[in-house]
């Protein structure tokens, strides 16, 4: 009888162990699938990050090129403005000189006419 009880106990313990192992495998199967899905997703995300990094580098190079072009155009605009200012300033200075000479001539004429008027009054 002891032997029979012992066999039953061993058989029951073995059944419990087999059920636990089978149950663990079923739980691990979804975890394995999930882990593979996560790994696949991670790989895809890494590829996307690499592509995004490459795009960022391209955009940075384009930005640098645009900034250089902007600086070049800015310098050319400054040069053109300076040339125009110099040109206008030269014209204004020449005109100013002409008007100053004309003004001195007119003052001399006024003085001469005043002198003639004083002589005519005498």
PDB file of C-alpha atoms in Angstrom:
ATOM      1  CA  UNK A   1       0.000   0.000   0.000  1.00  0.00           C
ATOM      2  CA  UNK A   2       2.818   2.299   0.759  1.00  0.00           C
ATOM      3  CA  UNK A   3       4.203   1.493  -2.564  1.00  0.00           C
ATOM      4  CA  UNK A   4       0.971   2.330  -4.293  1.00  0.00           C
ATOM      5  CA  UNK A   5       0.703   5.658  -2.452  1.00  0.00           C
ATOM      6  CA  UNK A   6       4.256   6.403  -3.346  1.00  0.00           C
ATOM      7  CA  UNK A   7       3.599   5.680  -7.038  1.00  0.00           C
ATOM      8  CA  UNK A   8       0.525   7.882  -6.970  1.00  0.00           C
ATOM      9  CA  UNK A   9       2.478  10.678  -5.303  1.00  0.00           C
ATOM     10  CA  UNK A  10       5.337  10.438  -7.830  1.00  0.00           C
ATOM     11  CA  UNK A  11       2.863  10.279 -10.710  1.00  0.00           C
ATOM     12  CA  UNK A  12       0.993  13.337  -9.373  1.00  0.00           C
ATOM     13  CA  UNK A  13       4.241  15.263  -8.808  1.00  0.00           C
ATOM     14  CA  UNK A  14       5.407  14.365 -12.315  1.00  0.00           C
ATOM     15  CA  UNK A  15       2.125  15.519 -13.786  1.00  0.00           C
ATOM     16  CA  UNK A  16       2.349  18.799 -11.920  1.00  0.00           C
ATOM     17  CA  UNK A  17       5.940  19.334 -13.109  1.00  0.00           C
ATOM     18  CA  UNK A  18       4.985  18.563 -16.733  1.00  0.00           C
ATOM     19  CA  UNK A  19       2.032  20.953 -16.525  1.00  0.00           C
ATOM     20  CA  UNK A  20       4.221  23.685 -15.104  1.00  0.00           C
ATOM     21  CA  UNK A  21       6.806  23.192 -17.845  1.00  0.00           C
ATOM     22  CA  UNK A  22       4.111  23.169 -20.522  1.00  0.00           C
ATOM     23  CA  UNK A  23       2.518  26.248 -18.997  1.00  0.00           C
ATOM     24  CA  UNK A  24       5.850  28.091 -18.963  1.00  0.00           C
ATOM     25  CA  UNK A  25       6.477  27.265 -22.579  1.00  0.00           C
ATOM     26  CA  UNK A  26       3.124  28.670 -23.576  1.00  0.00           C
ATOM     27  CA  UNK A  27       3.842  31.861 -21.699  1.00  0.00           C
ATOM     28  CA  UNK A  28       7.322  32.104 -23.200  1.00  0.00           C
ATOM     29  CA  UNK A  29       6.056  31.650 -26.750  1.00  0.00           C
ATOM     30  CA  UNK A  30       4.193  34.995 -26.815  1.00  0.00           C
ATOM     31  CA  UNK A  31       7.150  36.632 -25.066  1.00  0.00           C
ATOM     32  CA  UNK A  32       9.453  35.299 -27.762  1.00  0.00           C
ATOM     33  CA  UNK A  33       7.157  36.606 -30.499  1.00  0.00           C
ATOM     34  CA  UNK A  34       6.855  39.887 -28.694  1.00  0.00           C
ATOM     35  CA  UNK A  35      10.625  40.116 -28.286  1.00  0.00           C
ATOM     36  CA  UNK A  36      11.101  39.448 -31.991  1.00  0.00           C
ATOM     37  CA  UNK A  37       8.528  42.088 -32.864  1.00  0.00           C
ATOM     38  CA  UNK A  38      10.251  44.556 -30.565  1.00  0.00           C
ATOM     39  CA  UNK A  39      13.639  43.698 -32.080  1.00  0.00           C
ATOM     40  CA  UNK A  40      12.238  44.171 -35.600  1.00  0.00           C
ATOM     41  CA  UNK A  41      10.694  47.479 -34.581  1.00  0.00           C
ATOM     42  CA  UNK A  42      13.986  48.589 -33.017  1.00  0.00           C
ATOM     43  CA  UNK A  43      15.865  47.758 -36.219  1.00  0.00           C
ATOM     44  CA  UNK A  44      13.327  49.705 -38.289  1.00  0.00           C
ATOM     45  CA  UNK A  45      13.525  52.665 -35.917  1.00  0.00           C
ATOM     46  CA  UNK A  46      17.339  52.633 -36.065  1.00  0.00           C
ATOM     47  CA  UNK A  47      17.179  52.700 -39.859  1.00  0.00           C
ATOM     48  CA  UNK A  48      14.746  55.606 -39.723  1.00  0.00           C
ATOM     49  CA  UNK A  49      17.054  57.440 -37.325  1.00  0.00           C
ATOM     50  CA  UNK A  50      19.999  56.908 -39.653  1.00  0.00           C
ATOM     51  CA  UNK A  51      17.970  58.242 -42.578  1.00  0.00           C
ATOM     52  CA  UNK A  52      16.849  61.200 -40.497  1.00  0.00           C
ATOM     53  CA  UNK A  53      20.447  61.888 -39.438  1.00  0.00           C
ATOM     54  CA  UNK A  54      21.531  61.840 -43.084  1.00  0.00           C
ATOM     55  CA  UNK A  55      18.702  64.218 -43.978  1.00  0.00           C
ATOM     56  CA  UNK A  56      19.707  66.527 -41.132  1.00  0.00           C
ATOM     57  CA  UNK A  57      23.299  66.565 -42.410  1.00  0.00           C
ATOM     58  CA  UNK A  58      22.068  67.397 -45.921  1.00  0.00           C
ATOM     59  CA  UNK A  59      19.897  70.188 -44.558  1.00  0.00           C
ATOM     60  CA  UNK A  60      22.783  71.563 -42.480  1.00  0.00           C
ATOM     61  CA  UNK A  61      25.019  71.639 -45.577  1.00  0.00           C
ATOM     62  CA  UNK A  62      22.256  73.360 -47.531  1.00  0.00           C
ATOM     63  CA  UNK A  63      21.778  75.870 -44.735  1.00  0.00           C
ATOM     64  CA  UNK A  64      25.509  76.586 -44.646  1.00  0.00           C
ATOM     65  CA  UNK A  65      25.530  77.122 -48.416  1.00  0.00           C
ATOM     66  CA  UNK A  66      22.529  79.450 -48.171  1.00  0.00           C
ATOM     67  CA  UNK A  67      24.167  81.440 -45.380  1.00  0.00           C
ATOM     68  CA  UNK A  68      27.323  81.834 -47.465  1.00  0.00           C
ATOM     69  CA  UNK A  69      25.275  82.991 -50.455  1.00  0.00           C
ATOM     70  CA  UNK A  70      23.398  85.420 -48.223  1.00  0.00           C
ATOM     71  CA  UNK A  71      26.674  86.849 -46.940  1.00  0.00           C
ATOM     72  CA  UNK A  72      27.970  87.171 -50.503  1.00  0.00           C
ATOM     73  CA  UNK A  73      24.830  88.995 -51.626  1.00  0.00           C
ATOM     74  CA  UNK A  74      24.957  91.170 -48.541  1.00  0.00           C
ATOM     75  CA  UNK A  75      28.537  92.183 -49.314  1.00  0.00           C
ATOM     76  CA  UNK A  76      27.642  92.915 -52.951  1.00  0.00           C
ATOM     77  CA  UNK A  77      24.677  95.003 -51.831  1.00  0.00           C
ATOM     78  CA  UNK A  78      26.909  96.977 -49.450  1.00  0.00           C
ATOM     79  CA  UNK A  79      29.392  97.597 -52.263  1.00  0.00           C
ATOM     80  CA  UNK A  80      26.623  98.765 -54.611  1.00  0.00           C
ATOM     81  CA  UNK A  81      25.202 101.058 -51.948  1.00  0.00           C
ATOM     82  CA  UNK A  82      28.652 102.481 -51.259  1.00  0.00           C
ATOM     83  CA  UNK A  83      29.224 103.107 -54.980  1.00  0.00           C
ATOM     84  CA  UNK A  84      25.872 104.849 -55.301  1.00  0.00           C
ATOM     85  CA  UNK A  85      26.496 106.957 -52.208  1.00  0.00           C
ATOM     86  CA  UNK A  86      29.939 107.912 -53.502  1.00  0.00           C
ATOM     87  CA  UNK A  87      28.473 108.778 -56.905  1.00  0.00           C
ATOM     88  CA  UNK A  88      25.690 110.882 -55.430  1.00  0.00           C
ATOM     89  CA  UNK A  89      28.070 112.514 -52.990  1.00  0.00           C
ATOM     90  CA  UNK A  90      30.438 113.423 -55.810  1.00  0.00           C
ATOM     91  CA  UNK A  91      27.608 114.957 -57.833  1.00  0.00           C
ATOM     92  CA  UNK A  92      26.320 116.868 -54.826  1.00  0.00           C
ATOM     93  CA  UNK A  93      29.794 118.148 -53.959  1.00  0.00           C
ATOM     94  CA  UNK A  94      30.355 119.312 -57.551  1.00  0.00           C
ATOM     95  CA  UNK A  95      26.954 121.010 -57.651  1.00  0.00           C
ATOM     96  CA  UNK A  96      27.639 122.577 -54.252  1.00  0.00           C
ATOM     97  CA  UNK A  97      30.961 123.926 -55.521  1.00  0.00           C
ATOM     98  CA  UNK A  98      29.261 125.380 -58.609  1.00  0.00           C
ATOM     99  CA  UNK A  99      26.574 127.028 -56.497  1.00  0.00           C
ATOM    100  CA  UNK A 100      29.175 128.409 -54.086  1.00  0.00           C
ATOM    101  CA  UNK A 101      31.102 129.985 -56.972  1.00  0.00           C
ATOM    102  CA  UNK A 102      27.890 131.333 -58.475  1.00  0.00           C
ATOM    103  CA  UNK A 103      26.930 132.723 -55.064  1.00  0.00           C
ATOM    104  CA  UNK A 104      30.316 134.459 -54.716  1.00  0.00           C
ATOM    105  CA  UNK A 105      29.901 135.904 -58.208  1.00  0.00           C
ATOM    106  CA  UNK A 106      26.438 137.185 -57.364  1.00  0.00           C
ATOM    107  CA  UNK A 107      27.705 138.723 -54.132  1.00  0.00           C
ATOM    108  CA  UNK A 108      30.445 140.466 -56.084  1.00  0.00           C
ATOM    109  CA  UNK A 109      27.838 141.765 -58.557  1.00  0.00           C
ATOM    110  CA  UNK A 110      25.684 143.007 -55.681  1.00  0.00           C
ATOM    111  CA  UNK A 111      28.668 144.837 -54.195  1.00  0.00           C
ATOM    112  CA  UNK A 112      29.485 146.302 -57.602  1.00  0.00           C
ATOM    113  CA  UNK A 113      25.884 147.388 -58.147  1.00  0.00           C
ATOM    114  CA  UNK A 114      25.791 148.927 -54.671  1.00  0.00           C
ATOM    115  CA  UNK A 115      28.954 150.812 -55.449  1.00  0.00           C
ATOM    116  CA  UNK A 116      27.521 152.020 -58.784  1.00  0.00           C
ATOM    117  CA  UNK A 117      24.286 153.020 -57.048  1.00  0.00           C
ATOM    118  CA  UNK A 118      26.184 155.017 -54.452  1.00  0.00           C
ATOM    119  CA  UNK A 119      28.135 156.762 -57.168  1.00  0.00           C
ATOM    120  CA  UNK A 120      25.005 157.445 -59.127  1.00  0.00           C
ATOM    121  CA  UNK A 121      23.419 158.976 -56.033  1.00  0.00           C
ATOM    122  CA  UNK A 122      26.370 161.262 -55.484  1.00  0.00           C
TER     123      UNK A 122
END
